[in-house]
């Protein structure tokens, strides 16, 4: 009979154990979350944290096993550990290889709404002054199709893009032609308030598989207050439009986004009910954007992140109730973070990643041919700040724009992987750089994170989700079902 | 059910057979169609007395008699007469006969879904529950015999397994064997049970990938996500690190990998963590097999360390499968009776025990699920859970 050795024979000597890259964040109740290099979390007590950091752990004590499974420690001579982390990191960051996938065409600045937080639209101004023309559109298409991305998405924006539907049609035709020539798939989205939705738009969208994205801020009074237009019937037009699209194009062809304003903050349930009633398949409880009129009119200063977070928590709890009652209804802010917590699939979300999605993930072609790194960057330019103005479609190529010192600096400077505070933050693997936000609010694309409302919100969000995952099994199961 | 006998002794052999030494034989029945050209390895399988003339004129230097053919006086050729245990042999099956000792082994059965080649008994592990305890002897002849056998196998065979010992003990020759299999059996799924350590050497991983068989899988055991726990089970320090490195290297070359976790008292306590870890770190593997313990070989000797009633890890198994499922990892449960698996994950159970070694107990007689149930190993010394109970009528949740 063979001689078998007892388990102790396979233990490692204490001084052969080493730490792997990790970060931690103290949370309530004398505890801390530790995250490894690829964003797996382990929640421990402060004492356990001390023991891990000082390598005061040994096989069989339970903490060694937990720390080892979470890739926090390794044997000094083990090779597979870092290889595993490297392979996973490579997968997570694969988006950085992809080239610009999202291309926003601002086909007109004109709009028949006059929303107080919007600073870019022009009301009933001269068509020739604020509409994109065909030459500009062709040039923008040249640029979009030179992106190395294996497929591209073209999103029509405004103003109200349906005011220039004639150009949309042409861009779709031209885009489809180029797509066929180059073998590069293209999809289209129209972002519209639906006030001008008509049979022609529906029919055309059906023929070309165009998705419709719209705004729905909540129930009638709230929506109409946020979105004044002649007749005061923005809500009525939006919901009628949503219903028509669902019927004519199919329920998966329309999506809605809400804008959160001061008046939204005590209306979380009403807003969610509206989305449930319209059967919109989920909701993105969005923070208020600090840009444009929101900054100018000081609306943003009227409430702080904590107030928003209370709104978010109320909303999330209400959404849990809806899910418990048997309806699959995800909250998309949480879903986006959870996907990154639970898998290494590269993020497809351009607004929350590092390297930032500005330019690399999305480009904005303004009506006049100027190219911006993001839609918010375009809004800042309208207010006189041209930091994110990268050039124009007439004199620059895709490469010129993407490799411009301006863009490279903005992206490189803001990497969370090396930015102060972010570099050692436990939430960094699931967070993102937001150079436009930090430039707009702090005049610095890196941002001073302890003073950043963005950072505060991100930390709150991730700590909340981790707390639910660790301590509330029923709610945790719901969160997992959204992934 | 009586298990099939795969090796034994001939009932009798003709004088002079010993000169033929060890021979690989593909048997042919009286009517043999659809198996292509005859080869020098073919020999007639004489089923009854009146087929002796046919057998003698077959053109082979040796004939095989079924047990029923008991008058052998007039046979002029070297022959081997089987005993009743080998009655199952049929057209196209492969046996190996040792003319000196009269020993027989069935190498391949065309009718079976579970053809496994043992490649070697040597291994660099000494797993506490090994069902095939390794021997440190030079048995390279086995691999040579397999190389010889592969071209004789029916190319429509759906799958073939290769096991050991550690099949990659003789790495170069084993990969050469895979090339032979690729030529002879391009559409057969090849499943190699290996501890994966050989692939830590990039050249071995590369040579494996270069075989480019369209359906080749390495089934690699990972018993824990903690180094020393895995090393202890396989009794080899450093195994975990090398196996993991092997998995990463192989997958980097786009090769198919199955992770195998055997469930016993040393792996069950952290089963949930192990599954979560696989889901998080190795979601790219093609399959995960969570396998009940076969109480045979070393598992009997190490019973006190290894035995756990599957009822005692049922909840962990459920949670583990759900974690893998959430990560979209294809997951199967092998070797466990259905009544011991929680209903929520029972659909992952596979009727996995080889057909020559599964058995059922009295309770199974009244069980609706028996046709889908893996039952028990008839080999070794099966141990029975307190949870065995027939599943009848409405699906019920085992308690
Ligand atoms: S922004 Fe804040 S939460 Fe995000 S990585 Fe940086 S420090 Fe962490
Ligand atoms: S009673 Fe027998 S046949 Fe039925 S599930 Fe249990 S072991 Fe399988």
Coordinates of C-alpha atoms in Angstrom, one line a residue, chain A residues 27-295:
Chain A
X27 CA -16.7 50.3 5.4
X28 CA -19.2 50.5 8.3
X29 CA -19.1 48.1 11.2
X30 CA -15.4 47.7 11.7
X31 CA -15.1 46.0 8.4
X32 CA -13.3 46.5 5.1
X33 CA -13.7 45.4 1.5
X34 CA -10.5 44.2 -0.2
X35 CA -10.4 43.9 -4.0
X36 CA -7.8 42.1 -6.0
X37 CA -6.3 43.4 -9.2
X38 CA -9.3 42.3 -11.3
X39 CA -12.0 43.5 -8.9
X40 CA -13.0 40.4 -7.0
X41 CA -14.1 41.5 -3.5
X42 CA -13.6 40.0 -0.1
X43 CA -15.3 41.5 2.9
X44 CA -13.3 41.1 6.1
X45 CA -13.1 42.6 9.6
X46 CA -10.5 45.2 10.3
X47 CA -8.5 42.6 12.2
X48 CA -8.6 40.2 9.3
X49 CA -7.5 43.0 7.0
X50 CA -4.5 43.5 9.3
X51 CA -3.7 39.8 9.3
X52 CA -3.8 39.6 5.5
X53 CA -1.7 42.7 5.0
X54 CA 0.9 41.5 7.5
X55 CA 0.7 37.9 6.0
X56 CA -0.3 36.7 9.5
X57 CA -2.3 33.8 7.9
X58 CA -1.6 30.1 7.7
X59 CA -3.1 27.2 5.9
X60 CA -6.0 25.8 7.8
X61 CA -6.9 29.0 9.6
X62 CA -9.8 29.8 7.2
X63 CA -8.5 33.3 6.3
X64 CA -5.6 31.9 4.3
X65 CA -8.1 29.9 2.2
X66 CA -10.4 32.9 1.7
X67 CA -7.5 35.1 0.8
X68 CA -6.0 32.5 -1.5
X69 CA -9.2 31.9 -3.4
X70 CA -9.6 35.7 -3.9
X71 CA -6.2 36.0 -5.5
X72 CA -4.9 38.2 -2.6
X73 CA -1.9 36.0 -1.7
X74 CA 0.4 33.6 -3.5
X75 CA 3.3 31.3 -3.0
X76 CA 6.5 33.1 -3.7
X77 CA 7.5 30.7 -6.5
X78 CA 4.0 30.2 -7.9
X79 CA 3.7 31.3 -11.5
X80 CA 0.1 30.6 -12.4
X81 CA -1.3 33.3 -10.0
X82 CA 0.1 36.3 -11.9
X83 CA -0.6 34.6 -15.2
X84 CA -4.2 34.2 -14.2
X85 CA -4.5 37.8 -13.1
X86 CA -2.8 38.9 -16.3
X87 CA -5.1 36.8 -18.5
X88 CA -8.2 38.2 -16.8
X89 CA -7.0 41.7 -16.9
X90 CA -6.3 41.4 -20.6
X91 CA -9.8 40.2 -21.1
X92 CA -11.3 43.0 -19.0
X93 CA -9.4 45.6 -20.9
X94 CA -10.1 44.3 -24.4
X95 CA -12.4 47.2 -25.0
X96 CA -9.3 49.4 -25.2
X97 CA -8.3 47.6 -28.4
X98 CA -11.6 48.0 -30.2
X99 CA -11.6 51.4 -31.8
X100 CA -14.5 53.9 -31.7
X101 CA -17.8 52.0 -31.9
X102 CA -20.3 54.8 -31.2
X103 CA -20.8 57.8 -33.5
X104 CA -23.2 60.5 -32.7
X105 CA -24.5 62.7 -35.5
X106 CA -26.0 66.0 -34.4
X107 CA -28.2 66.5 -37.5
X108 CA -29.7 69.7 -36.2
X109 CA -29.6 72.0 -33.2
X110 CA -33.2 73.0 -33.6
X111 CA -35.7 71.8 -31.1
X112 CA -39.3 72.6 -30.4
X113 CA -38.9 71.9 -26.6
X114 CA -37.2 74.4 -24.3
X115 CA -35.9 72.2 -21.4
X116 CA -34.2 74.3 -18.8
X117 CA -31.2 72.0 -18.4
X118 CA -30.5 71.9 -22.1
X119 CA -28.2 74.6 -23.4
X120 CA -27.5 73.4 -26.9
X121 CA -30.9 73.6 -28.7
X122 CA -32.2 76.5 -30.7
X123 CA -35.8 77.2 -31.0
X124 CA -37.3 77.6 -34.5
X125 CA -34.1 79.3 -35.8
X126 CA -33.1 79.4 -39.4
X127 CA -32.8 75.9 -40.9
X128 CA -29.7 76.7 -42.8
X129 CA -27.9 77.9 -39.8
X130 CA -28.4 75.0 -37.4
X131 CA -28.9 71.9 -39.6
X132 CA -26.1 69.6 -40.7
X133 CA -25.7 69.6 -44.5
X134 CA -25.0 66.7 -46.8
X135 CA -21.4 67.4 -47.4
X136 CA -20.7 67.4 -43.7
X137 CA -22.7 64.2 -43.2
X138 CA -20.7 62.5 -45.9
X139 CA -17.4 63.6 -44.3
X140 CA -18.6 62.5 -40.9
X141 CA -19.5 59.1 -42.3
X142 CA -16.0 58.8 -43.8
X143 CA -14.6 59.3 -40.4
X144 CA -17.0 57.0 -38.6
X145 CA -16.3 54.2 -41.1
X146 CA -12.5 54.6 -40.8
X147 CA -12.7 53.5 -37.2
X148 CA -11.1 50.0 -36.7
X149 CA -14.1 48.9 -34.7
X150 CA -15.5 45.7 -36.1
X151 CA -19.0 47.2 -36.1
X152 CA -20.3 50.7 -35.6
X153 CA -23.4 52.3 -34.2
X154 CA -24.7 55.6 -35.5
X155 CA -26.9 57.6 -33.2
X156 CA -28.9 60.6 -34.4
X157 CA -29.0 63.4 -31.9
X158 CA -30.1 67.0 -31.7
X159 CA -31.7 69.4 -30.9
X160 CA -34.6 67.3 -32.1
X161 CA -33.1 65.1 -34.9
X162 CA -36.6 64.5 -36.5
X163 CA -36.5 68.1 -37.5
X164 CA -33.9 67.1 -40.0
X165 CA -35.4 63.7 -40.9
X166 CA -34.5 64.2 -44.6
X167 CA -30.8 64.0 -43.7
X168 CA -31.3 61.1 -41.4
X169 CA -32.7 59.1 -44.3
X170 CA -29.8 60.0 -46.5
X171 CA -27.2 59.1 -43.8
X172 CA -28.9 55.7 -43.3
X173 CA -28.8 55.0 -47.0
X174 CA -25.2 56.0 -47.4
X175 CA -24.3 54.2 -44.2
X176 CA -25.8 51.0 -45.4
X177 CA -24.0 51.3 -48.7
X178 CA -20.7 51.7 -47.0
X179 CA -21.4 49.0 -44.6
X180 CA -22.0 46.6 -47.5
X181 CA -18.8 47.8 -49.3
X182 CA -16.6 47.4 -46.3
X183 CA -18.3 44.4 -44.7
X184 CA -18.6 46.4 -41.5
X185 CA -22.0 46.1 -39.8
X186 CA -23.7 49.3 -38.9
X187 CA -26.8 49.9 -36.7
X188 CA -28.8 53.1 -36.2
X189 CA -30.5 54.8 -33.3
X190 CA -32.6 57.9 -33.3
X191 CA -32.7 59.8 -30.0
X192 CA -35.9 61.8 -30.0
X193 CA -38.5 63.3 -27.8
X194 CA -41.1 61.7 -30.1
X195 CA -43.1 64.9 -30.5
X196 CA -42.6 64.7 -34.3
X197 CA -43.0 60.9 -34.7
X198 CA -45.1 60.1 -37.7
X199 CA -45.9 57.2 -40.0
X200 CA -43.1 58.0 -42.3
X201 CA -40.6 57.8 -39.5
X202 CA -42.1 54.6 -38.2
X203 CA -42.1 53.0 -41.7
X204 CA -38.6 54.0 -42.4
X205 CA -37.4 52.8 -39.0
X206 CA -39.1 49.5 -39.6
X207 CA -37.4 49.0 -43.0
X208 CA -34.0 49.8 -41.7
X209 CA -34.2 48.2 -38.2
X210 CA -33.6 51.6 -36.5
X211 CA -33.9 51.7 -32.8
X212 CA -35.6 54.6 -31.1
X213 CA -34.4 56.1 -27.8
X214 CA -36.5 58.6 -26.0
X215 CA -36.8 60.6 -22.8
X216 CA -39.3 59.8 -20.1
X217 CA -38.7 61.6 -16.9
X218 CA -41.6 60.1 -14.9
X219 CA -45.3 60.8 -14.5
X220 CA -47.1 63.5 -16.5
X221 CA -46.7 66.5 -14.1
X222 CA -43.0 65.8 -13.6
X223 CA -42.2 65.1 -17.2
X224 CA -44.1 68.2 -18.5
X225 CA -42.5 70.4 -15.9
X226 CA -39.0 69.2 -17.0
X227 CA -39.8 69.5 -20.6
X228 CA -41.8 72.6 -21.6
X229 CA -43.0 72.9 -25.1
X230 CA -45.8 74.8 -26.8
X231 CA -49.0 73.1 -25.8
X232 CA -47.4 71.7 -22.6
X233 CA -48.0 68.1 -23.9
X234 CA -44.5 66.6 -24.0
X235 CA -45.5 63.7 -21.8
X236 CA -48.6 62.9 -23.8
X237 CA -46.6 62.9 -27.1
X238 CA -43.9 60.7 -25.6
X239 CA -46.1 58.0 -24.2
X240 CA -48.3 57.9 -27.3
X241 CA -45.1 57.6 -29.3
X242 CA -43.7 54.8 -27.1
X243 CA -46.9 52.9 -27.6
X244 CA -47.0 53.3 -31.3
X245 CA -43.4 52.2 -31.7
X246 CA -44.0 49.1 -29.5
X247 CA -46.9 48.2 -31.6
X248 CA -45.4 49.0 -35.0
X249 CA -41.8 48.1 -34.6
X250 CA -41.8 45.7 -31.6
X251 CA -41.3 46.1 -27.9
X252 CA -37.6 45.7 -28.1
X253 CA -37.2 48.6 -30.5
X254 CA -37.8 51.5 -28.1
X255 CA -35.8 52.5 -25.0
X256 CA -36.3 55.4 -22.6
X257 CA -34.0 57.4 -20.5
X258 CA -34.9 59.6 -17.6
X259 CA -33.3 62.8 -16.6
X260 CA -33.1 63.4 -12.9
X261 CA -33.9 66.9 -11.7
X262 CA -34.4 68.5 -8.3
X263 CA -38.2 67.8 -8.7
X264 CA -37.5 64.1 -9.3
X265 CA -35.9 63.5 -5.9
X266 CA -39.0 62.7 -3.9
X267 CA -40.7 61.0 -6.7
X268 CA -38.7 57.8 -7.1
X269 CA -41.7 55.5 -6.9
X270 CA -43.8 57.5 -9.2
X271 CA -41.1 57.5 -11.8
X272 CA -40.5 53.8 -11.5
X273 CA -44.2 53.1 -11.7
X274 CA -44.3 55.0 -15.0
X275 CA -41.6 52.8 -16.4
X276 CA -43.3 49.7 -15.2
X277 CA -46.7 50.8 -16.6
X278 CA -45.1 51.5 -20.0
X279 CA -43.5 48.0 -19.8
X280 CA -40.1 49.5 -20.6
X281 CA -38.2 46.5 -19.2
X282 CA -36.1 48.3 -16.6
X283 CA -35.0 51.8 -15.7
X284 CA -31.7 53.7 -15.4
X285 CA -31.9 55.8 -12.3
X286 CA -29.6 58.5 -13.6
X287 CA -27.8 61.2 -11.7
X288 CA -28.3 64.8 -12.8
X289 CA -25.8 65.9 -15.3
X290 CA -23.7 69.0 -14.1
X291 CA -23.4 70.4 -17.6
X292 CA -24.9 73.2 -19.6
X293 CA -27.7 75.1 -18.0
X294 CA -27.5 72.7 -15.1
X295 CA -24.2 74.4 -14.2

